[in-house]
Each structure stands twice: as structure tokens, then as C-alpha cells.
Short mmCIF file of C-alpha atoms and ligand atoms in Angstrom, two decimals:
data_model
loop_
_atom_site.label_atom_id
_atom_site.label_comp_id
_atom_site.label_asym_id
_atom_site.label_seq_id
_atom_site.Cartn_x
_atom_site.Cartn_y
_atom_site.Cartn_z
CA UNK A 24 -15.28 12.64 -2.75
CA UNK A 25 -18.93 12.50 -2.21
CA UNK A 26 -20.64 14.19 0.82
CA UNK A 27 -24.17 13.69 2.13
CA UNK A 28 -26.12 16.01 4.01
CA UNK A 29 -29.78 16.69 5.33
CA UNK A 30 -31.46 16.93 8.65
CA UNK A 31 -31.69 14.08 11.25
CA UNK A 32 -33.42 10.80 10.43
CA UNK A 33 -32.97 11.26 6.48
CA UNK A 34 -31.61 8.09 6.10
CA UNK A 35 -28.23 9.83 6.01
CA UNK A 36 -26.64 7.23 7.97
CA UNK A 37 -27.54 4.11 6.60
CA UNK A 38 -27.72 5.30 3.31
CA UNK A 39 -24.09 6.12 3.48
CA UNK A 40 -22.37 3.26 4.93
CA UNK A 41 -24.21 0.78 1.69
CA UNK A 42 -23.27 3.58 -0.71
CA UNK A 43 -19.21 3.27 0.69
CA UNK A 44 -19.86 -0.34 0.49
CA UNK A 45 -21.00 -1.06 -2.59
CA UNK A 46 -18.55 1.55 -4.49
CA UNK A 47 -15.27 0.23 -2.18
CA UNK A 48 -15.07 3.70 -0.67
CA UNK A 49 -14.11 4.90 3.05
CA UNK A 50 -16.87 6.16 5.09
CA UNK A 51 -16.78 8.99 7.38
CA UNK A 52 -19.82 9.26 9.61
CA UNK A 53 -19.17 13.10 11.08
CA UNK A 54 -22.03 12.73 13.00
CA UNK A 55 -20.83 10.03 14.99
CA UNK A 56 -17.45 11.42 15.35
CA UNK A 57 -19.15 14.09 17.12
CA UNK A 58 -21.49 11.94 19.03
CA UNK A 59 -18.32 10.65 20.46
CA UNK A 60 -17.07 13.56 21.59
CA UNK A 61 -19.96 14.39 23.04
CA UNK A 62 -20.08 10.97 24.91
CA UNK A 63 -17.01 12.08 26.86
CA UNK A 64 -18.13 15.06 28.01
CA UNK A 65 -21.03 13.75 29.25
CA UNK A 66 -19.06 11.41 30.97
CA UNK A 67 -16.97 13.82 32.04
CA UNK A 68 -19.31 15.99 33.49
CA UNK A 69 -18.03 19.29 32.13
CA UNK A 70 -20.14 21.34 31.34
CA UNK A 71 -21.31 21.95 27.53
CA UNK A 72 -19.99 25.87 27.20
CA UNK A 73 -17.38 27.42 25.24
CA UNK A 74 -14.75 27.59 28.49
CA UNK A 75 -11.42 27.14 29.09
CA UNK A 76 -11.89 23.49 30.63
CA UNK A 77 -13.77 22.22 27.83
CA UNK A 78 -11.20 23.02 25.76
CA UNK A 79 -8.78 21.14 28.26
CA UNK A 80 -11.12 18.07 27.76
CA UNK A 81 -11.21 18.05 24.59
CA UNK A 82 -7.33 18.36 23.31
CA UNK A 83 -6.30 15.27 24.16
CA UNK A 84 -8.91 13.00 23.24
CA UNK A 85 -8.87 10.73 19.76
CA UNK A 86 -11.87 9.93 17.91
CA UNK A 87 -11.06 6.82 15.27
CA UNK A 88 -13.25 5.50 12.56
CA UNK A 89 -12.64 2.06 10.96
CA UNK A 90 -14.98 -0.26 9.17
CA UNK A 91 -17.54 1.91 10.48
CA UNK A 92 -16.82 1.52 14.07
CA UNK A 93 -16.39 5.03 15.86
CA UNK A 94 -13.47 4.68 19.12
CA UNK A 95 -12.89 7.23 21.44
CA UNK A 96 -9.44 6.97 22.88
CA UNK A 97 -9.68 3.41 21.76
CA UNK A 98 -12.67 2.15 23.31
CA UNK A 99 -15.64 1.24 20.46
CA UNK A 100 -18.17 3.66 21.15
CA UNK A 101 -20.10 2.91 18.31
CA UNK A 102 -23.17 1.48 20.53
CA UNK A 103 -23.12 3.87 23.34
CA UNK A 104 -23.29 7.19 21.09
CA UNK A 105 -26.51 6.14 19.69
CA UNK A 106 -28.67 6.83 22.45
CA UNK A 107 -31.64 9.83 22.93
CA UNK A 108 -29.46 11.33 25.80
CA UNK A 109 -26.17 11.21 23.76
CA UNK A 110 -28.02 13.07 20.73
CA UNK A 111 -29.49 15.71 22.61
CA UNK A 112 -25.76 16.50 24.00
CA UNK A 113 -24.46 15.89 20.77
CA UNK A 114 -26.75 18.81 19.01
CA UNK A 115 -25.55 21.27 22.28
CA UNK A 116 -21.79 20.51 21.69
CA UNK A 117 -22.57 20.84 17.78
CA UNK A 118 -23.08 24.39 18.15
CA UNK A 119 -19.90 25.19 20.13
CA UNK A 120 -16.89 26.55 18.34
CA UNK A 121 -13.84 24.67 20.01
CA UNK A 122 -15.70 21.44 18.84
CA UNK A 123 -16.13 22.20 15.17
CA UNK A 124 -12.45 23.50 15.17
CA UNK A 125 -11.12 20.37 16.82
CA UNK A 126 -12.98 17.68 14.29
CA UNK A 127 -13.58 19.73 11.03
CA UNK A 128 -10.12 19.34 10.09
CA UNK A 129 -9.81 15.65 11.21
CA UNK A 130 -12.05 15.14 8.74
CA UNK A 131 -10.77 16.84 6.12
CA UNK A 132 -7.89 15.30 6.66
CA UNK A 133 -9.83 11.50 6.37
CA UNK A 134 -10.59 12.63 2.86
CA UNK A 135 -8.02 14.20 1.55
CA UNK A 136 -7.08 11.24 -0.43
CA UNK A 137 -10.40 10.70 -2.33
CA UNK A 138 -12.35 7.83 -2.35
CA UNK A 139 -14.73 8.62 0.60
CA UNK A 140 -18.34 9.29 1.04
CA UNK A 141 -18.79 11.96 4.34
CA UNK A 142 -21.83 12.11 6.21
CA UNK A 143 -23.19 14.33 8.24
CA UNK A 144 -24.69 17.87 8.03
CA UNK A 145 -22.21 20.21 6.91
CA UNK A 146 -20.05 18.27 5.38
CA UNK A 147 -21.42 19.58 1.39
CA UNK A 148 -21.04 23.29 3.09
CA UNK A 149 -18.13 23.30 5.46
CA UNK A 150 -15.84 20.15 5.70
CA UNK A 151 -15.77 19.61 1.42
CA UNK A 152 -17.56 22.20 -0.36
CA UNK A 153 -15.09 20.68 -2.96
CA UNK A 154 -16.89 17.29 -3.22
CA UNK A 155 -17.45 15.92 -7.02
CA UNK A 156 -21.03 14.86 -5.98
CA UNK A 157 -23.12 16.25 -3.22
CA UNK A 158 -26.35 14.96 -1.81
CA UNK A 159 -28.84 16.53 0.15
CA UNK A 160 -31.01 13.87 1.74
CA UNK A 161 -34.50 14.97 2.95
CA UNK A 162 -37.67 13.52 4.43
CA UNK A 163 -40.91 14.32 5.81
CA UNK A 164 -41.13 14.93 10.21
CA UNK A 165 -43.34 12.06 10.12
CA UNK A 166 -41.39 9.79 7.91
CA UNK A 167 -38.19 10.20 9.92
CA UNK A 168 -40.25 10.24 13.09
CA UNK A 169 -41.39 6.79 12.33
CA UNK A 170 -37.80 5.73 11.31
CA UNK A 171 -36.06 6.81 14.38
CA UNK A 172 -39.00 5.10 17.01
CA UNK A 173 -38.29 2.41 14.72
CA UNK A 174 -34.55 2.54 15.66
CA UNK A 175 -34.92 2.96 19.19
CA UNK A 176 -37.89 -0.01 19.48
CA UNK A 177 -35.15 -2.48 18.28
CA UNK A 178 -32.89 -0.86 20.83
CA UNK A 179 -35.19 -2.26 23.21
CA UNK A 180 -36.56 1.67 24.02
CA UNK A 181 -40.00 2.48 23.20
CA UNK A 182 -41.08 5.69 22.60
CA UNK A 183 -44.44 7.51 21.55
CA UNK A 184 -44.38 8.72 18.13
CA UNK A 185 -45.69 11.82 19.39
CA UNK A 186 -42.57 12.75 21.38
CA UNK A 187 -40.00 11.58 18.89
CA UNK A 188 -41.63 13.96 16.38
CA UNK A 189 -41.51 16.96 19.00
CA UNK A 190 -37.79 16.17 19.56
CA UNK A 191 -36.88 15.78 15.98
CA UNK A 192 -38.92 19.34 15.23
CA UNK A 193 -36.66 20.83 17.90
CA UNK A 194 -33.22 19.64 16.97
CA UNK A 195 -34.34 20.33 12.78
CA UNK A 196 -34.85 23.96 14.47
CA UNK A 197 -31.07 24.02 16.75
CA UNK A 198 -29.54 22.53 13.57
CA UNK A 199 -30.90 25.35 11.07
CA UNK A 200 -30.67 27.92 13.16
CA UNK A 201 -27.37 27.83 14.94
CA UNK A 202 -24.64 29.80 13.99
CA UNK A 203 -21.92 27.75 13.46
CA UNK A 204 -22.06 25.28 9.79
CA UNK A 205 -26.21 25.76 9.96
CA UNK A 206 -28.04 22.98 8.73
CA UNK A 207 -28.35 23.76 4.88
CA UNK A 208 -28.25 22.30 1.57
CA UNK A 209 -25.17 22.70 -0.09
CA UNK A 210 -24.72 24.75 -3.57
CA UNK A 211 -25.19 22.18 -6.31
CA UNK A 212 -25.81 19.43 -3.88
CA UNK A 213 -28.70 16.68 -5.56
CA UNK A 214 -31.62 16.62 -3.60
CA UNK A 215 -33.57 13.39 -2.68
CA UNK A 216 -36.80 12.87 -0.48
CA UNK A 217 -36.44 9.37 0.77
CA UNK A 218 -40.04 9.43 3.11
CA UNK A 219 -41.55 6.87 0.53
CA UNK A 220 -38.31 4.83 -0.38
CA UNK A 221 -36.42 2.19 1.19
CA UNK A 222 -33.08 1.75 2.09
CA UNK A 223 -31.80 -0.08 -1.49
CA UNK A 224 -34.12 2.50 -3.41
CA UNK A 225 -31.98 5.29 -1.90
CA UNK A 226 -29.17 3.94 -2.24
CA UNK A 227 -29.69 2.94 -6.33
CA UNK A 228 -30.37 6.62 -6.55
CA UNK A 229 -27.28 7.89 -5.70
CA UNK A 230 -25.70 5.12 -7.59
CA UNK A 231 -27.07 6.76 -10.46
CA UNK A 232 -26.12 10.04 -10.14
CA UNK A 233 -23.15 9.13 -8.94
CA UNK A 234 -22.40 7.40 -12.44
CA UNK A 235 -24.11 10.39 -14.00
CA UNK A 236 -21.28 12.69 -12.66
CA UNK A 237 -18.68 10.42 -13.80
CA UNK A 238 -19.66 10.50 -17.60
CA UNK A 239 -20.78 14.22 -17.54
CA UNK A 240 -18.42 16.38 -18.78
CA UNK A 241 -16.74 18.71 -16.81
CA UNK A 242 -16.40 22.63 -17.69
CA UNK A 243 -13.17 22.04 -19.16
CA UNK A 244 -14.56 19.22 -21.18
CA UNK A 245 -17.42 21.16 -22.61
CA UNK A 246 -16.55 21.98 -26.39
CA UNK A 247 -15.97 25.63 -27.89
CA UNK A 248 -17.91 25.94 -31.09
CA UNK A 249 -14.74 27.94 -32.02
CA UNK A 250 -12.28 24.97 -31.67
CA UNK A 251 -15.21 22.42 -32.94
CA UNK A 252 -15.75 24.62 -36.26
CA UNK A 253 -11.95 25.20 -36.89
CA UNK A 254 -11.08 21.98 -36.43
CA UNK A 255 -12.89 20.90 -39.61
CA UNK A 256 -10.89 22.83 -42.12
CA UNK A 257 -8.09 21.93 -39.94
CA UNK A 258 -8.19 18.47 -40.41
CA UNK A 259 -8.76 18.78 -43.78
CA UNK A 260 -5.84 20.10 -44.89
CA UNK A 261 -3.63 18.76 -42.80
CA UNK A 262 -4.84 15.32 -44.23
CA UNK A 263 -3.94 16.56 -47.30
CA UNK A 264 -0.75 17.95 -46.34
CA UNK A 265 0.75 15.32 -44.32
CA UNK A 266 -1.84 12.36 -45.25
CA UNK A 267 -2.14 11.81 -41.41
CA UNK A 268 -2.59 8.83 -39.69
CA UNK A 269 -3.66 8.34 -36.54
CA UNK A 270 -3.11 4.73 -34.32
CA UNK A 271 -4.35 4.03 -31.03
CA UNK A 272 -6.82 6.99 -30.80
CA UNK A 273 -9.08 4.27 -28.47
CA UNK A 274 -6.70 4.75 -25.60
CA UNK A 275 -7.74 8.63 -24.84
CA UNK A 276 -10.99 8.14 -22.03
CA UNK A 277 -13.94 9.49 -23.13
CA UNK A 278 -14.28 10.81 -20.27
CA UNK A 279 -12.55 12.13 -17.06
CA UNK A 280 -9.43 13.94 -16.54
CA UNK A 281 -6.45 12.87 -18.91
CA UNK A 282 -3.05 14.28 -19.63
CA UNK A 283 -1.59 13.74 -22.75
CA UNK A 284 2.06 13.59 -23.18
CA UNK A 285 4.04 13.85 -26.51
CA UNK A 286 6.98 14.43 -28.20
CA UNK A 287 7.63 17.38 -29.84
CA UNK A 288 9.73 18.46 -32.94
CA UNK A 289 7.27 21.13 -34.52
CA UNK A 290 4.68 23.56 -34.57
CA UNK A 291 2.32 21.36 -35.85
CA UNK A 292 2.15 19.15 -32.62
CA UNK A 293 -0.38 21.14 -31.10
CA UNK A 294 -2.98 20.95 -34.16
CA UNK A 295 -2.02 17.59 -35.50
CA UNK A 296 -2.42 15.71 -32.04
CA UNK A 297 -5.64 18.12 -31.48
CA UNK A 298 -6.83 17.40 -35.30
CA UNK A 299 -7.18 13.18 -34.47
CA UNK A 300 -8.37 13.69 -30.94
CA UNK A 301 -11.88 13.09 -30.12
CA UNK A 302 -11.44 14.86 -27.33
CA UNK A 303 -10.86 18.85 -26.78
CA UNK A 304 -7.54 19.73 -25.77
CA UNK A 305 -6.19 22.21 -24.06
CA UNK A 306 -2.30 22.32 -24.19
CA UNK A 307 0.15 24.80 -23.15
CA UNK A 308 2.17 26.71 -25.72
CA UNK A 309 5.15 29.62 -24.84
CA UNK A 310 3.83 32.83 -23.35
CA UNK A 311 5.58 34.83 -26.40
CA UNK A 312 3.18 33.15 -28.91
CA UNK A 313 -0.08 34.97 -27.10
CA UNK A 314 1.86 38.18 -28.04
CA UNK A 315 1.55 38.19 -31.78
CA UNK A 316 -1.37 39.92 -32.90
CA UNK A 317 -4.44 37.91 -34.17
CA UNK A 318 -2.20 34.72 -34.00
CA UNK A 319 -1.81 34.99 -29.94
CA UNK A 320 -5.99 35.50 -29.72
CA UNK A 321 -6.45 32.81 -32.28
CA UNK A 322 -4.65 30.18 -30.56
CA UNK A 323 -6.31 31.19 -27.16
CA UNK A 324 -10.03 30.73 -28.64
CA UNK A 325 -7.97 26.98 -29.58
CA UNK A 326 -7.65 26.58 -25.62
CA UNK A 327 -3.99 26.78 -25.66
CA UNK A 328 -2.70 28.62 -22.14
CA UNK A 329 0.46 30.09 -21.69
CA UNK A 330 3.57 29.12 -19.84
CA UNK A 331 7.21 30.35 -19.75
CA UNK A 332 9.94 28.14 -20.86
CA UNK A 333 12.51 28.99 -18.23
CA UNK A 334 12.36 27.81 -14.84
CA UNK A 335 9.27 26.63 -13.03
CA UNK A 336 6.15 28.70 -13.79
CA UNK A 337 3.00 28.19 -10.78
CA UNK A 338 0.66 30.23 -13.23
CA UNK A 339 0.44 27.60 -15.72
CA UNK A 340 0.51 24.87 -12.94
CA UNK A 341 -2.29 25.97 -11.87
CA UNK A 342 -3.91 26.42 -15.14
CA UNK A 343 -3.09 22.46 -16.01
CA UNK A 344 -4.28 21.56 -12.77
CA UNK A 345 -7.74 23.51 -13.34
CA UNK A 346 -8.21 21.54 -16.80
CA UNK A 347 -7.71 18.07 -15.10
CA UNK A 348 -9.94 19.32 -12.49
CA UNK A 349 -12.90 20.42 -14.31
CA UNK A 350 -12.21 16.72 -16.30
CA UNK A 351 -10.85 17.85 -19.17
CA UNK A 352 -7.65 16.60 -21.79
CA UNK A 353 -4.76 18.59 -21.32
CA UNK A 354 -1.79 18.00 -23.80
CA UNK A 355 1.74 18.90 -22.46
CA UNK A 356 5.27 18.58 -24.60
CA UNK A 357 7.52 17.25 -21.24
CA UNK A 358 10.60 17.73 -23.53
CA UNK A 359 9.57 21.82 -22.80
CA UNK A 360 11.39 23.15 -26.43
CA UNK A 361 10.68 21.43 -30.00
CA UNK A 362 13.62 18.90 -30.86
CA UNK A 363 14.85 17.09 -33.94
CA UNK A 364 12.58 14.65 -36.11
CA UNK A 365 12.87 10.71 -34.04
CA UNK A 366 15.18 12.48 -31.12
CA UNK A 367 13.09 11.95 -27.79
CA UNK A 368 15.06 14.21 -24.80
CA UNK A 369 14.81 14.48 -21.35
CA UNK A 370 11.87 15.73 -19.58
CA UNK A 371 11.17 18.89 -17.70
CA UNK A 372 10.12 17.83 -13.84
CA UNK A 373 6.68 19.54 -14.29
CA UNK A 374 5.11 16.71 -16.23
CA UNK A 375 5.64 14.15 -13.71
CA UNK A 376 4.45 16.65 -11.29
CA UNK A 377 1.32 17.10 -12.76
CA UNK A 378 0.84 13.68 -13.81
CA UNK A 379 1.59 12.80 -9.94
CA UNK A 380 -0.11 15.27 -8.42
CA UNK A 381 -3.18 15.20 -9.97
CA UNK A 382 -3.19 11.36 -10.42
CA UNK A 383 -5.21 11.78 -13.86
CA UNK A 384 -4.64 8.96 -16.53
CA UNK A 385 -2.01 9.73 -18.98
CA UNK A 386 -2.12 8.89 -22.37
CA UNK A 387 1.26 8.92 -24.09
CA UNK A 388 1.62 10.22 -27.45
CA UNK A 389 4.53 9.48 -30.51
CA UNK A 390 4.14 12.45 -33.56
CA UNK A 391 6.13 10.78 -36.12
CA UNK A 392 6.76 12.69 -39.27
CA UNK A 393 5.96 16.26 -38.23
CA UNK A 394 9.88 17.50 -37.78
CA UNK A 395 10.08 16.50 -41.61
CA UNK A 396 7.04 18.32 -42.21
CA UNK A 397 7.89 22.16 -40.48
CA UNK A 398 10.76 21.59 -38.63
CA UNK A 399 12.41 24.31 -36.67
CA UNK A 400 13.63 26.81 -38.59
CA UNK A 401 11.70 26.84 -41.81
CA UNK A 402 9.68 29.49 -42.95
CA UNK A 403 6.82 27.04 -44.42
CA UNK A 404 5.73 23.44 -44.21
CA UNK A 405 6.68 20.79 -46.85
CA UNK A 406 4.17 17.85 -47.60
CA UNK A 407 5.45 14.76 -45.56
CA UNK A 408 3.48 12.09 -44.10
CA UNK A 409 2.65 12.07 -40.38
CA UNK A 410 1.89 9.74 -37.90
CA UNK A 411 0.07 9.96 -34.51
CA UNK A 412 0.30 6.92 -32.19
CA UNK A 413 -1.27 7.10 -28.73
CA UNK A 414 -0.14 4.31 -25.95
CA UNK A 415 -1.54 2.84 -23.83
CA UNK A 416 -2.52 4.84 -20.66
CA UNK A 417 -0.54 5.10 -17.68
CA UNK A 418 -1.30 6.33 -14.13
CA UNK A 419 1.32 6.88 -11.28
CA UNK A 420 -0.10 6.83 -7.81
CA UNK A 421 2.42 9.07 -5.42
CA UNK A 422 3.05 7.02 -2.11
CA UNK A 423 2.33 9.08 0.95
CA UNK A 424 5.31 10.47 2.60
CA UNK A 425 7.87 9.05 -0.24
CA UNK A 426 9.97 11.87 -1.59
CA UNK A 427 8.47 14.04 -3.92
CA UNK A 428 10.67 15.39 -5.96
CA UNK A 429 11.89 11.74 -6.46
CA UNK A 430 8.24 10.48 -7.62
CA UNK A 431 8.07 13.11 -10.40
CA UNK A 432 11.38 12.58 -11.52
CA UNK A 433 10.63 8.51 -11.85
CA UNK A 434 7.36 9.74 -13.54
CA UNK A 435 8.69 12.26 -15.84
CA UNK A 436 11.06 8.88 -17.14
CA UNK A 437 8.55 6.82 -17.17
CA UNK A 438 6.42 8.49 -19.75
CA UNK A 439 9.65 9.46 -21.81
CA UNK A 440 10.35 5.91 -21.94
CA UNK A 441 6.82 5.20 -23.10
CA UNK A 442 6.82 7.76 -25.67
CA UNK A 443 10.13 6.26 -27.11
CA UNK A 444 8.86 2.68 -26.77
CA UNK A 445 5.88 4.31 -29.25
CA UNK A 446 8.95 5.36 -31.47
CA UNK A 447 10.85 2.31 -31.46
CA UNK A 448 7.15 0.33 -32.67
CA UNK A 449 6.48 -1.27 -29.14
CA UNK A 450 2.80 -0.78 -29.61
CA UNK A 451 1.67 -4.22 -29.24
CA UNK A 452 -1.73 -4.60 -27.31
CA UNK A 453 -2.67 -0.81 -27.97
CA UNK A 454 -5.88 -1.74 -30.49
CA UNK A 455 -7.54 -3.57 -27.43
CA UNK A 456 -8.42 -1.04 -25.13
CA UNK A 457 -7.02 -3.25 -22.17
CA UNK A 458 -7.26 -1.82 -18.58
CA UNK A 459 -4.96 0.82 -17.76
CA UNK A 460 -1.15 0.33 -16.09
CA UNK A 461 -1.18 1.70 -12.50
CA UNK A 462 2.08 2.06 -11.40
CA UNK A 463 2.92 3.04 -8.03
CA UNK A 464 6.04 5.52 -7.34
CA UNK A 465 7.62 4.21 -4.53
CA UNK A 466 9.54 5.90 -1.92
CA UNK A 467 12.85 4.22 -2.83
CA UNK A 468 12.51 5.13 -5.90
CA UNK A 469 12.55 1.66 -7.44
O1 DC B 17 -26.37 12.60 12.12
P1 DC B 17 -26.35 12.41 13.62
O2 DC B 17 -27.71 12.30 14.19
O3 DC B 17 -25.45 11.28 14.05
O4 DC B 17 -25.70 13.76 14.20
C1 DC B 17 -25.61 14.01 15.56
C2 DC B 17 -25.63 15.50 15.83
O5 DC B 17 -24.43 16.12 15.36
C3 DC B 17 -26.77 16.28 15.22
O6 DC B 17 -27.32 17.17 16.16
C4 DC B 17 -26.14 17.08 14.12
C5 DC B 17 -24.72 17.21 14.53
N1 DC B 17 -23.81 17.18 13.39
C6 DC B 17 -23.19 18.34 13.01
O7 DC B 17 -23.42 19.37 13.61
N2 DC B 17 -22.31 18.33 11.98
C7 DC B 17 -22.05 17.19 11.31
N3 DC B 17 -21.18 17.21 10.28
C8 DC B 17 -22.68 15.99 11.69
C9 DC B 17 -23.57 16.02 12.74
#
């Protein structure tokens, strides 16, 4: 989700619709949807006032954006909202409350599923303070002066610089000042003056920082000196223990969200799959563990969370969801208890959930070895030779409306299955690093 903001005639616009172009992604021009609006009640001829009849207008009208072409009530628009008169309407029916309540959540609606730039100036603030990246696009009254006399002289309407500058000046000053989603840069939004840059300049800016974002890592990514300096000892002995191996270890991202999904048949899981991970993982262990004294704090500064066994628990939901949100590795046991060495059960539904729901890339993981090493039930390890094996990466895309509970339950198999076919030696293709599986849970199920 990426949202650009900044006062009128920043090159918001334009700048927008060849960002959405060149990175595949939906565009949605707020600005115009409101320009639209605004259109009809012009047309209308009610007046532009909080009132009872303005709200009657408004209901029933539809505002559609494809391809970049705005429609009101089916009729493209997308010419006829650009003009002086339409803008001056549109920055009086900006400031009324019935409006914003009737498109704001149209629009978050449009982005809900990702993959969109917004445009327009609230949308860092009000419509998706959520947004991965943020922009806030500026430029000097004389720079976007010149820009928008430019834009109506090829409309075929000449004005004097002069008064486009007084106009812009006054709508900068309704925009800031109004009460309702004020013109205003949004917290952690990048800023860019684009008065001495063209159109392609802008735009390889954002491209930038765009692809910046993507390979910076998140909070949850960001190591703990604790985990990095026990994980050297760590490693150490357990090489020496269980002379572990680890195969595969190029399919975890190096960046980005990623759940990691293994088997599990002993306490070692946890530190063996953390020990050959590049990548800091968080995992979930048993709420009773954070009970024990020293152990429960130690495992805690090693970023494991807690979760109850029994029955679905929202806290640690949540908790998994924050990791993949903040772009970090989570490592979840779908099997919920620890099981016999080579025996590969069930799942619980929350894995698929998650992996679902959150629609990060998930890596699965074999552990062979470690239920002959501390199995359940033994007071102390015995030296035995381990084996990590990561698969290839998998990523299940949930179909809108298709049954949920269905979709996890197909998605909880399907990484089982994987798992097992990491077992059973299927590993074939794993050392190439080849593109990611995307498979799509359908609503039949199939
Ligand atoms: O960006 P634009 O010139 O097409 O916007 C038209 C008007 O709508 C302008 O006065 C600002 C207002 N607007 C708004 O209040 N909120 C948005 N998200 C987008 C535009």
C-alpha cells in the first residue's frame, strides 16, 4: 500500500498514475473521486452545506475508478472534473462531513487488498495511516503555479499566472486549515520537492524508496544483540552435539515477512532451526515454559512468545500476525505438541490461518534427527546427528468470498504435505533458489 500526499499541483497526480504503472499496481486518485462528487452537485444545483438534501444527493450516487478513468453513475467523468469551476467546488464539498464519510471508506475498501498506490491529500493521515510507504509530495507556489496554467493552456483555457497563483495560495490555505483530514504530512511519510524535477525524475525517486522499504528491515526483523550473542555458543555446541547439518537454508527470503513451518519431535526445534537460520526468529513456545524462573525470561530475550496449547488462542494470533507485519521470520510447529522421531501429524487450523491470512511466504521446514537426540521424556540429550532441510517456499493466496475455514484447512495440508515430502527426500530443485509456488485456495476447495 503506498499513499501520496501534498498540496495541489505537486505533481501528485501524474506522478501517481506512472508510479501504479510501472510497479503493476491499482491506482486510486481520491481527489478525483471527490471531484466527481462534486460534479454532481454542481449539476445538481444543491447547495454545498451540510443539510439534509445533500445527504439525499449524495446516497445514491456511485463513483467508479478503472484504468484511471473516474465514472459517476456510469458516465466517464474523467474530463469534465478537471475544470477551474469543478475544483473550486471540489475544495467546498472537501470540507463537509457527509462527503468524507461517504468516500473515505470506499476507498479503504479499494485498498484493502494491497497492491495500490492512493492519491490524494489525506490519504497518508486518514484513509491508510497503515501504508508501508508514504510520500509527501511538495513544491514551490510558483512551480505548481506554472504547472497547472500549463495544464489548463493545453485545455485550450488560458490563464494569467498571476491568478492561478492567487487561487492555488487560497485553496493551499482551505486545505490546511479546514477541519476535517487538514492538509498535512503524514507521520513517517518521505518528503520530496519536485519544483525542479520532471515527471520521470519523480517518479525514479519513489522507485527508489520504494525498493528501499522493501529490503529494510522491519522492527521485527531488527536483531537482539541478546539472541545474536547467544546464538554463537549455541551453535557451537549443538554442532558438536548433533554434528548439524543444514540443506536448503537459500530458500528463507532475506527479507520480508516469512513463516516458517516445521515438524516437531523435541525441544531442540526451536534452537536448532534458529541455530542455521540467517534470519532471527521468533517462534511461539507453550505459555507454561515463560513460567519457570530464569528459563521463562531467557527464552523471551530468544523472541519466543507464548501461546496456549488448547483451543484457539487470539493473543498469540495477534502476536504472529505483528511479527509478519513488522517483516519479520516467525517459526510455528502446526503439529501444536512435539511427536515421535519421522512421525509428521495433523495440523492445528491456526497455521493455515496465519499463513492465509497474512499471505507471507512460507518456508517449510523437515528437523530430522532431533527426536533421537532429546526426545520427549528424557531428562538429557544424547549425541545424534541432526538434519535441517528447508523447502522450497510456498504462498497461498485466499480467494475472496471462498470459505474460510475451508482455505486454512487446504493450507494447513498443504504445508504438512510439504514438510513430509522434505521427509520422504523430495527435495529436488531446492539448491536453485527457483521462484516461489503460489498456490491459490480456491473456493471449492480443489
Ligand atoms: O488533488 P485534486 O486537485 O484532484 O483534489 C481536488 C480537491 O479535493 C482538493 O481541494 C483537495 C480535495 N481532496 C481532499 O480533500 N482529500 C483527498 N483525499 C483528495 C483531494
Amino acid at each position: 500500500m503506498i499513499t501520496i500526499d501534498g498540496p495541489a499541483g505537486a505533481g501528485k497526480s501524474t506522478a501517481a498514475r506512472v508510479l501504479a504503472e510501472r510497479l503493476g499496481y491499482t491506482l486510486i486518485p481520491t481527489g478525483a473521486m471527490y471531484r466527481a462528487l462534486a460534479l454532481s452537485v454542481m449539476r445538481s444545483g444543491v447547495p454545498v452545506r451540510e443539510s439534509a438534501e445533500l445527504l439525499a444527493h449524495l446516497a445514491p450516487l456511485s463513483i467508479a475508478v478503472k484504468a484511471g478513468r473516474v465514472s459517476l453513475d456510469g458516465e466517464d467523468v474523467t474530463e469534465a472534473i478537471r475544470s477551474r469551476e469543478v475544483a473550486q467546488v471540489t475544495s467546498n464539498v472537501t470540507t463537509l462531513a457527509a462527503v468524507r464519510a461517504k468516500v473515505t471508506p470506499l476507498q479503504r475498501q479499494l485498498a484493502a487488498k494491497g497492491g495500490v498506490v492512493l492519491e490524494g491529500r489525506d490519504t497518508g493521515t486518514v484513509v491508510c495511516p497503515h501504508a508501508e510507504v508514504k510520500f509527501y509530495l511538495t513544491a514551490s507556489l510558483e512551480a505548481r503555479a506554472r504547472r497547472r496554467q500549463a495544464e489548463l493552456a493545453a485545455a485550450g483555457t488560458p490563464v494569467a499566472l498571476a491568478e492561478i497563483t492567487s487561487e492555488l495560495a487560497a485553496r493551499d490555505r482551505q486545505d490546511e486549515t479546514r477541519e476535517l483530514s487538514p492538509l498535512r504530512r503524514p507521520p513517517g511519510a518521505i518528503e520530496l520537492d519536485t519544483s525542479d524535477l520532471t515527471v520521470d525524475q519523480v517518479v525514479e525517486r519513489l522507485l527508489v524508496a520504494i525498493e528501499h522499504h522493501k529490503n529494510a528491515p522491519g522492527p521485527a526483523a531488527r536483531w537482539s544483540w541478546f539472541y545474536a550473542a547467544m546464538k554463537i555458543p549455541a551453535v557451537a555446541l549443538m554442532r558438536l552435539l548433533f554434528r548439524v547439518e543444514a540443506i536448503g537454508r537459500e530458500h528463507i527470503p532475506e527479507h520480508g515477512p516469512v513463516l516458517l513451518v516445521a515438524n516437531h519431535s523435541s525441544v531442540l526445534d526451536p534452537p536448532l532451526i534458529g541455530g542455521v537460520s540467517d534470519r532471527q526468529l521468533t517462534y511461539l513456545a507453550k505459555a507454561e515454559l515463560f513460567e519457570i524462573p530464569l528459563f521463562g525470561a531467557l527464552i523471551h530475550g530468544l523472541k519466543a512468545r507464548p501461546t496456549r496449547r488448547e483451543g484457539a488462542d487470539p493473543g498469540a494470533l495477534r502476536t504472529a500476525r505483528r511479527v509478519l507485519e513488522e517483516r519479520g521470520a516467525l517459526l510455528v510447529f502446526p503439529e501444536g505438541t512435539r511427536g515421535d522421531e519421522g512421525d509428521i501429524r495433523p495440523a492445528k487450523p491456526g497455521a493455515g490461518l496465519l499463513a492465509v491470512s497474512s499471505g507471507a511466504t512460507v518456508v517449510p521446514v523437515y528437523v530430522r534427527g532431533s527426536g533421537r537426540a532429546w526426545p520427549r521424556g528424557r531428562r538429557l540429550p544424547r549425541p545424534a546427528k541432526v538434519t535441517v532441510t528447508f523447502g522450497k517456499p510456498l504462498r497461498f493466496e485466499a480467494e475472496r468470498g471462498a470459505d474460510r475455514k475451508a482455505q486454512y484447512e487446504i493450507a494447513s495440508r498443504e504445508m504438512m504435505d510439504a514438510i513430509s515430502r522434505l521427509r520422504d527426500g523430495m527435495i529436488a530443485g531446492t539448491a536453485q533458489g527457483r521462484p516461489e509456488s503460489v498456490r491459490v485456495v480456491g473456493r471449492s476447495g480443489k
